[in-house]
Tab-separated table of C-alpha atoms and ligand atoms in Angstrom:
chain	number	residue	atom	x	y	z
A	30	MET	CA	9.338	-26.589	-6.086
A	31	ALA	CA	9.672	-22.856	-5.727
A	32	SER	CA	8.134	-21.029	-2.886
A	33	PHE	CA	7.478	-17.450	-1.923
A	34	THR	CA	9.154	-15.935	1.641
A	35	LEU	CA	7.993	-13.414	3.613
A	36	ARG	CA	10.202	-9.878	2.118
A	37	GLU	CA	12.147	-8.506	5.534
A	38	LEU	CA	10.236	-4.766	6.558
A	39	PRO	CA	12.862	-2.319	5.872
A	40	PHE	CA	12.768	-1.097	8.924
A	41	SER	CA	12.890	-2.302	12.503
A	42	LYS	CA	10.111	-4.987	13.736
A	43	GLN	CA	10.396	-2.373	17.020
A	44	GLY	CA	7.831	-0.788	14.724
A	45	ILE	CA	7.485	3.176	14.080
A	46	PRO	CA	7.891	5.101	17.090
A	47	GLY	CA	4.570	7.473	16.957
A	48	PHE	CA	2.601	5.177	14.838
A	49	LEU	CA	2.704	1.279	14.358
A	50	SER	CA	3.823	-0.557	18.376
A	51	ALA	CA	5.700	-3.519	17.795
A	52	GLU	CA	2.301	-5.295	18.554
A	53	THR	CA	1.054	-3.863	15.535
A	54	ILE	CA	4.369	-5.680	13.618
A	55	GLU	CA	4.198	-8.714	15.062
A	56	PHE	CA	0.543	-9.483	14.471
A	57	HIS	CA	0.134	-7.322	10.942
A	58	TYR	CA	3.524	-8.334	9.699
A	59	GLY	CA	4.573	-11.276	11.773
A	60	LYS	CA	0.901	-13.164	11.274
A	61	HIS	CA	-1.061	-11.961	8.632
A	62	HIS	CA	1.128	-10.652	6.392
A	63	GLN	CA	3.372	-14.351	6.818
A	64	GLY	CA	-0.283	-15.929	6.953
A	65	TYR	CA	-0.806	-14.690	2.951
A	66	VAL	CA	2.851	-16.061	2.142
A	67	ASN	CA	1.971	-19.491	3.812
A	68	LYS	CA	-1.563	-19.769	2.247
A	69	LEU	CA	-0.454	-18.470	-1.658
A	70	ASN	CA	2.539	-21.077	-1.146
A	71	GLU	CA	0.165	-23.558	-0.420
A	72	LEU	CA	-2.337	-22.754	-3.420
A	73	LEU	CA	0.521	-22.828	-6.206
A	74	PRO	CA	1.368	-26.659	-7.116
A	75	GLY	CA	-1.183	-27.799	-9.495
A	76	SER	CA	-2.124	-23.912	-10.118
A	77	GLY	CA	-0.302	-23.670	-13.501
A	78	PHE	CA	1.265	-21.050	-11.904
A	79	GLU	CA	4.265	-22.320	-10.075
A	80	GLY	CA	7.609	-20.418	-11.402
A	81	SER	CA	5.828	-17.338	-11.845
A	82	SER	CA	6.365	-13.928	-10.621
A	83	LEU	CA	4.250	-12.378	-7.658
A	84	GLU	CA	3.734	-9.759	-10.030
A	85	ASP	CA	2.114	-12.400	-12.575
A	86	LEU	CA	0.138	-13.827	-10.345
A	87	VAL	CA	-1.461	-10.192	-9.291
A	88	LEU	CA	-2.165	-9.751	-12.604
A	89	LYS	CA	-3.229	-12.950	-13.848
A	90	ALA	CA	-4.068	-15.596	-10.960
A	91	GLN	CA	-8.016	-15.653	-9.409
A	92	GLY	CA	-9.921	-16.507	-6.999
A	93	ALA	CA	-8.019	-17.540	-3.199
A	94	LEU	CA	-4.945	-17.228	-5.207
A	95	PHE	CA	-4.872	-14.135	-6.468
A	96	ASN	CA	-6.109	-13.210	-2.915
A	97	ASN	CA	-2.827	-13.954	-1.323
A	98	ALA	CA	-0.902	-13.238	-4.088
A	99	ALA	CA	-2.071	-9.967	-4.006
A	100	GLN	CA	-2.164	-9.212	-0.255
A	101	VAL	CA	1.540	-10.738	-0.264
A	102	TRP	CA	1.905	-8.207	-2.792
A	103	ASN	CA	-0.283	-5.196	-1.220
A	104	HIS	CA	1.516	-5.279	1.759
A	105	ASP	CA	5.404	-5.732	0.723
A	106	PHE	CA	4.898	-2.124	-0.929
A	107	TYR	CA	2.953	-0.611	2.273
A	108	TRP	CA	5.802	-1.503	5.004
A	109	LEU	CA	8.268	0.418	1.585
A	110	GLY	CA	5.513	3.397	1.188
A	111	LEU	CA	6.942	3.518	5.172
A	112	SER	CA	9.271	5.476	6.572
A	113	PRO	CA	10.124	6.396	10.423
A	114	SER	CA	11.356	9.695	9.972
A	115	PRO	CA	9.218	12.254	8.749
A	116	GLN	CA	9.720	13.103	5.271
A	117	LYS	CA	8.622	16.112	2.276
A	118	PRO	CA	6.612	14.683	-1.675
A	119	GLY	CA	10.022	14.746	-3.439
A	120	PRO	CA	10.086	17.741	-6.678
A	121	MET	CA	8.014	15.351	-9.207
A	122	MET	CA	5.688	14.711	-6.771
A	123	GLN	CA	5.881	17.991	-5.198
A	124	LYS	CA	4.754	19.089	-9.239
A	125	LEU	CA	1.868	16.370	-9.800
A	126	ILE	CA	0.286	17.478	-6.328
A	127	ASN	CA	0.211	21.333	-7.390
A	128	MET	CA	-0.720	20.095	-11.016
A	129	PHE	CA	-3.681	18.206	-9.964
A	130	TRP	CA	-4.372	19.053	-6.310
A	131	GLY	CA	-3.354	22.734	-6.413
A	132	ASN	CA	-1.914	22.268	-3.010
A	133	GLU	CA	-0.209	19.628	-0.793
A	134	ALA	CA	-3.884	20.081	1.816
A	135	SER	CA	-6.283	19.102	-0.916
A	136	PHE	CA	-4.602	16.539	-2.139
A	137	ARG	CA	-4.077	15.304	1.819
A	138	LYS	CA	-8.140	16.171	2.016
A	139	GLU	CA	-8.926	13.687	-1.165
A	140	PHE	CA	-6.549	10.830	0.235
A	141	GLU	CA	-7.881	11.569	3.701
A	142	GLN	CA	-11.986	11.242	2.273
A	143	LYS	CA	-10.533	8.437	0.278
A	144	ALA	CA	-9.290	6.422	2.936
A	145	THR	CA	-12.153	6.594	5.596
A	146	THR	CA	-14.822	6.295	3.670
A	147	LEU	CA	-13.787	2.955	1.478
A	148	PHE	CA	-16.455	0.688	2.919
A	149	GLY	CA	-15.423	-2.719	4.486
A	150	SER	CA	-11.363	-3.954	3.912
A	151	GLY	CA	-9.496	-2.965	0.977
A	152	TRP	CA	-7.041	-0.255	-0.070
A	153	CYS	CA	-6.497	3.143	-0.994
A	154	GLY	CA	-3.702	4.030	-3.058
A	155	LEU	CA	-1.518	6.727	-4.792
A	156	VAL	CA	-1.765	5.849	-8.908
A	157	TRP	CA	-1.085	6.906	-11.988
A	158	ASN	CA	-3.171	6.362	-15.031
A	159	PRO	CA	-0.595	6.608	-18.133
A	160	SER	CA	-3.799	6.791	-20.634
A	161	HIS	CA	-4.931	9.870	-18.621
A	162	LYS	CA	-1.264	11.029	-17.928
A	163	ARG	CA	-2.567	11.857	-14.713
A	164	THR	CA	-1.916	10.632	-10.888
A	165	GLU	CA	-5.111	9.459	-9.048
A	166	ILE	CA	-6.590	8.158	-5.662
A	167	VAL	CA	-8.046	5.014	-5.669
A	168	GLN	CA	-10.039	2.772	-3.260
A	169	THR	CA	-9.502	-1.005	-4.324
A	170	SER	CA	-11.398	-3.434	-2.122
A	171	ASN	CA	-10.448	-6.446	-0.577
A	172	ALA	CA	-6.882	-7.566	-2.171
A	173	GLU	CA	-7.776	-5.961	-5.493
A	174	ASN	CA	-4.857	-4.161	-7.023
A	175	PRO	CA	-4.994	-1.096	-9.269
A	176	MET	CA	-2.023	-2.659	-11.513
A	177	ARG	CA	-5.129	-4.950	-13.032
A	178	GLN	CA	-6.393	-2.114	-14.165
A	179	GLY	CA	-3.903	-0.944	-15.609
A	180	LEU	CA	-2.389	1.458	-13.102
A	181	VAL	CA	1.369	2.550	-11.689
A	182	PRO	CA	0.966	2.054	-7.981
A	183	LEU	CA	2.915	5.057	-6.211
A	184	LEU	CA	1.996	4.292	-2.656
A	185	THR	CA	-0.676	2.524	-0.536
A	186	CYS	CA	-2.503	2.903	2.577
A	187	ASP	CA	-3.715	-0.495	4.374
A	188	VAL	CA	-6.876	0.059	5.840
A	189	TRP	CA	-8.249	-3.099	6.955
A	190	GLU	CA	-9.048	-3.450	10.387
A	191	HIS	CA	-6.738	-5.221	11.353
A	192	ALA	CA	-3.553	-2.346	10.335
A	193	TYR	CA	-4.807	0.077	12.714
A	194	TYR	CA	-6.941	-2.053	15.950
A	195	ILE	CA	-4.443	-2.469	17.803
A	196	ASP	CA	-3.165	0.849	18.253
A	197	TYR	CA	-5.637	3.050	17.203
A	198	ARG	CA	-9.181	0.962	17.929
A	199	ASN	CA	-11.928	1.390	15.751
A	200	SER	CA	-10.089	4.629	14.556
A	201	ARG	CA	-9.621	5.162	10.807
A	202	PRO	CA	-9.472	8.771	11.218
A	203	ASN	CA	-6.388	8.884	13.369
A	204	TYR	CA	-3.772	5.840	12.274
A	205	PHE	CA	-4.443	7.474	8.944
A	206	ALA	CA	-3.800	10.908	10.390
A	207	LYS	CA	0.232	9.195	11.338
A	208	TRP	CA	-0.169	7.666	8.458
A	209	TRP	CA	0.262	10.567	6.625
A	210	ASP	CA	3.114	11.443	9.003
A	211	HIS	CA	5.461	8.559	7.922
A	212	ILE	CA	4.878	8.487	4.257
A	213	ASN	CA	8.242	7.222	2.765
A	214	TRP	CA	8.427	10.004	-0.083
A	215	ASP	CA	12.044	9.582	-1.193
A	216	PHE	CA	9.767	5.216	-2.876
A	217	VAL	CA	7.633	7.376	-4.654
A	218	GLU	CA	9.723	9.619	-5.823
A	219	SER	CA	12.047	6.500	-7.146
A	220	LEU	CA	8.957	4.747	-8.503
A	221	LEU	CA	7.408	7.576	-10.123
A	222	LYS	CA	11.470	7.814	-12.093
A	223	LYS	CA	11.826	4.398	-12.431
A	224	HIS	CA	8.199	4.632	-14.576
A	225	ASN	CA	9.483	8.075	-16.780
A	226	VAL	CA	6.410	9.661	-15.698
A	227	THR	CA	6.275	13.485	-16.634
A	228	VAL	CA	4.163	16.065	-16.805
B	308	MN	MN1	-2.986	-5.128	6.272
């Protein structure tokens, strides 16, 4: 029986200085993310999705199977979008920011507003909308994933309380501000290339 394993973190388990503590990694990665992987593996036998890729599960599964598969995918994607050292948006992303938001400050303002006002648990992400040929910032609740609406995820911010409660207590805005300073813009740029995004 094939099963899923917890993906290696793209940075140290000691965390990201100035953003995420080792304790947050221990719980968020080691307990929550691992927990979704374990639950997904428990639910797979007899589901009809044995042998499916994680992305297929995110697109087609329902109920608890979807929730756990999507949370594995969402967390893999969240970690890949983080950088221990500060980065600037790459040339294509810079072009998209200027085209759709005018400048980086307006882009950040909309992202912050959507990330901090999402009620309850969820994700706030940057996506490419292939039908409207534009980048957008979308809020999704619980485990929901933009791929199910035909959108291409480029970056995501975990706004579940478990993402920030150890380091930032109840302050999602403080967490967002540090997250913003640790975005892996090289990763975003590589996805724009991979999906042949042009404007
Ligand atoms: Mn999380």
